[in-house]
Structures are given as structure tokens and as C-alpha cells.
């Protein structure tokens, strides 16, 4: 199943690896941080830490939704 634009933006914001148009990541940052963000802020380590924390919950929900355990793996092994 392909990622939605929202999922790609969340994963990009959480990991720092852009999977979509940068404008989608910036729009997400605006939403999650509750303010307008500026392009130059994305060069700041502390900004990324703040954004990372802000999207963590949604990122983990995406991971849970796509996680399918392998049939080769047994819980008791």
C-alpha cells in the first residue's frame, strides 16, 4: 500500500529524510508546532528535535499500521 502524502510528511518530519515535497513537511511543521515555520529553521538541530517530538505519536501510529510480523518469526523462538 503506498504512503499517503500525510504519512510521507510525517515520516519525513520524524526521520529527517524527505520522502515528499518539502512544502508538505513545512505545512505539517506549521500544524504540529502551532506556528508559522521558516525554511531556515530546518537547518537548526533544536528545531528538528522539537519537530521530531511533535510528530512522534503520529509516526508510531503509522508504523503500527504497516507492521506485519513475518510468518517465519515465532514469538517463542
Coordinates of N, CA and C in Angstrom, one line a residue:
X1 N 0.8 -1.2 0.0 CA 0.0 0.0 0.0 C 0.9 1.2 0.0
X2 N 0.7 2.1 -0.9 CA 1.5 3.4 -1.0 C 1.2 4.3 0.2
X3 N 2.2 5.1 0.5 CA 2.0 6.1 1.6 C 1.1 7.2 1.1
X4 N 0.3 7.8 2.0 CA -0.4 9.0 1.7 C 0.6 10.2 1.8
X5 N 0.2 11.3 1.2 CA 1.1 12.5 1.4 C 1.3 12.8 2.8
X6 N 0.3 12.7 3.6 CA 0.3 13.0 5.1 C 1.4 12.0 5.7
X7 N 1.3 10.8 5.5 CA 2.2 9.8 6.0 C 3.6 10.1 5.6
X8 N 3.8 10.4 4.3 CA 5.2 10.7 3.8 C 5.7 12.0 4.6
X9 N 4.9 13.0 4.8 CA 5.3 14.2 5.5 C 5.7 13.9 6.9
X10 N 4.9 13.0 7.6 CA 5.1 12.7 9.0 C 6.4 11.9 9.1
X11 N 6.6 10.9 8.2 CA 7.9 10.1 8.2 C 9.1 11.0 8.0
X12 N 8.9 12.0 7.0 CA 10.0 12.9 6.7 C 10.3 13.8 7.9
X13 N 9.3 14.3 8.6 CA 9.5 15.1 9.7 C 10.1 14.4 10.9
X14 N 9.8 13.1 11.0 CA 10.3 12.3 12.1 C 11.8 11.9 11.9
X15 N 12.1 11.5 10.6 CA 13.4 10.9 10.3 C 14.4 11.9 9.8
X16 N 13.9 13.0 9.2 CA 14.8 14.0 8.6 C 15.1 13.6 7.1
X17 N 14.6 12.5 6.6 CA 14.8 12.1 5.2 C 13.5 12.5 4.5
X18 N 13.6 13.3 3.5 CA 12.4 13.8 2.8 C 11.9 12.8 1.8
X19 N 10.7 12.4 2.0 CA 10.0 11.4 1.2 C 8.9 12.1 0.3
X20 N 8.8 13.4 0.4 CA 7.7 14.1 -0.3 C 8.2 15.5 -0.6
X21 N 7.3 16.3 -1.2 CA 7.7 17.7 -1.4 C 7.9 18.4 -0.1
X22 N 9.0 19.2 -0.1 CA 9.3 19.9 1.2 C 8.2 20.7 1.7
X23 N 7.4 21.3 0.8 CA 6.2 22.1 1.3 C 5.3 21.3 2.1
X24 N 5.1 20.1 1.9 CA 4.2 19.2 2.8 C 4.8 19.1 4.2
X25 N 6.1 18.9 4.2 CA 6.8 18.8 5.5 C 6.6 20.2 6.3
X26 N 6.8 21.2 5.6 CA 6.7 22.6 6.2 C 5.3 22.8 6.7
X27 N 4.3 22.4 5.9 CA 2.9 22.6 6.3 C 2.6 21.8 7.6
X28 N 3.1 20.6 7.6 CA 3.0 19.7 8.8 C 3.6 20.3 10.0
X29 N 4.8 20.9 9.8 CA 5.5 21.5 10.9 C 4.7 22.7 11.5
X30 N 4.2 23.5 10.6 CA 3.3 24.6 11.0 C 2.2 24.1 11.9
X31 N 1.5 23.1 11.4 CA 0.4 22.5 12.1 C 0.8 21.9 13.5
X32 N 1.8 21.1 13.5 CA 2.2 20.4 14.7 C 2.8 21.4 15.8
X33 N 3.5 22.4 15.3 CA 4.2 23.3 16.2 C 3.3 24.5 16.5
X34 N 2.2 24.6 15.8 CA 1.2 25.7 16.1 C 1.7 27.1 15.8
X35 N 2.5 27.2 14.8 CA 3.0 28.5 14.3 C 3.6 28.4 12.9
X36 N 3.8 29.5 12.3 CA 4.4 29.5 11.0 C 5.9 29.2 11.2
X37 N 6.4 28.3 10.3 CA 7.8 28.0 10.3 C 8.5 28.6 9.1
X38 N 9.8 28.8 9.2 CA 10.5 29.4 8.1 C 11.6 28.4 7.6
X39 N 11.8 28.4 6.3 CA 12.7 27.4 5.7 C 14.1 27.3 6.4
X40 N 14.6 28.5 6.9 CA 16.0 28.4 7.5 C 15.9 27.7 8.8
X41 N 14.8 27.5 9.5 CA 14.7 26.8 10.7 C 15.0 25.3 10.5
X42 N 14.8 24.8 9.4 CA 15.0 23.4 9.1 C 16.5 23.1 9.1
X43 N 17.4 24.0 9.2 CA 18.8 23.8 9.3 C 19.3 23.8 10.8
X44 N 18.3 24.0 11.7 CA 18.6 24.1 13.1 C 18.3 22.7 13.8
X45 N 19.3 22.2 14.5 CA 19.2 20.9 15.2 C 18.1 21.0 16.2
X46 N 18.0 22.0 17.0 CA 16.9 22.1 18.0 C 15.5 22.2 17.4
X47 N 15.4 22.8 16.2 CA 14.1 22.8 15.6 C 13.7 21.4 15.2
X48 N 14.7 20.6 14.7 CA 14.4 19.2 14.3 C 14.0 18.4 15.5
X49 N 14.6 18.6 16.6 CA 14.3 17.9 17.9 C 12.9 18.2 18.3
X50 N 12.5 19.5 18.2 CA 11.1 19.9 18.6 C 10.1 19.3 17.6
X51 N 10.4 19.3 16.3 CA 9.5 18.7 15.3 C 9.4 17.2 15.5
X52 N 10.5 16.6 15.8 CA 10.6 15.1 16.0 C 9.6 14.7 17.1
X53 N 9.7 15.5 18.2 CA 8.8 15.2 19.4 C 7.4 15.4 19.0
X54 N 7.1 16.5 18.2 CA 5.7 16.8 17.9 C 5.0 15.8 17.0
X55 N 5.8 15.1 16.2 CA 5.2 14.1 15.3 C 5.3 12.7 15.7
X56 N 6.0 12.5 16.8 CA 6.4 11.1 17.3 C 5.1 10.2 17.4
X57 N 4.1 10.7 18.0 CA 2.9 9.8 18.2 C 2.3 9.4 16.8
X58 N 2.2 10.3 15.9 CA 1.6 10.0 14.6 C 2.5 9.1 13.8
X59 N 3.8 9.3 14.0 CA 4.8 8.4 13.3 C 4.7 7.0 13.8
X60 N 4.5 6.8 15.1 CA 4.4 5.5 15.7 C 3.1 4.8 15.3
X61 N 2.0 5.6 15.1 CA 0.8 5.1 14.6 C 0.9 4.5 13.2
X62 N 1.6 5.3 12.4 CA 1.9 4.8 11.0 C 2.7 3.5 11.0
X63 N 3.7 3.4 11.9 CA 4.5 2.2 12.0 C 3.6 1.0 12.4
X64 N 2.8 1.2 13.4 CA 1.9 0.2 13.8 C 0.9 -0.3 12.7
X65 N 0.5 0.7 11.9 CA -0.5 0.3 10.9 C 0.1 -0.5 9.7
X66 N 1.4 -0.3 9.5 CA 2.1 -1.1 8.4 C 2.8 -2.3 8.9
X67 N 3.0 -2.5 10.2 CA 3.8 -3.6 10.7 C 3.0 -4.9 10.5
X68 N 3.6 -5.8 9.9 CA 3.1 -7.1 9.7 C 4.1 -8.1 10.1
X69 N 4.0 -8.8 11.2 CA 5.0 -9.8 11.5 C 5.2 -10.9 10.5
X70 N 6.4 -11.3 10.3 CA 6.7 -12.3 9.3 C 6.1 -13.7 9.8
X71 N 5.6 -14.5 8.9 CA 5.2 -15.8 9.3 C 6.3 -16.7 9.7
X72 N 7.5 -16.3 9.3 CA 8.7 -17.1 9.7 C 9.2 -16.9 11.1
X73 N 8.7 -15.8 11.7 CA 9.1 -15.5 13.1 C 8.1 -16.1 14.1
X74 N 8.6 -16.7 15.0 CA 7.8 -17.3 16.1 C 8.1 -16.5 17.4
X75 N 7.0 -16.2 18.1 CA 7.2 -15.4 19.4 C 8.1 -16.2 20.4
X76 N 8.0 -17.5 20.4 CA 8.7 -18.3 21.4 C 10.1 -18.6 21.0
X77 N 10.6 -18.2 19.8 CA 11.9 -18.6 19.4 C 13.0 -17.8 20.1

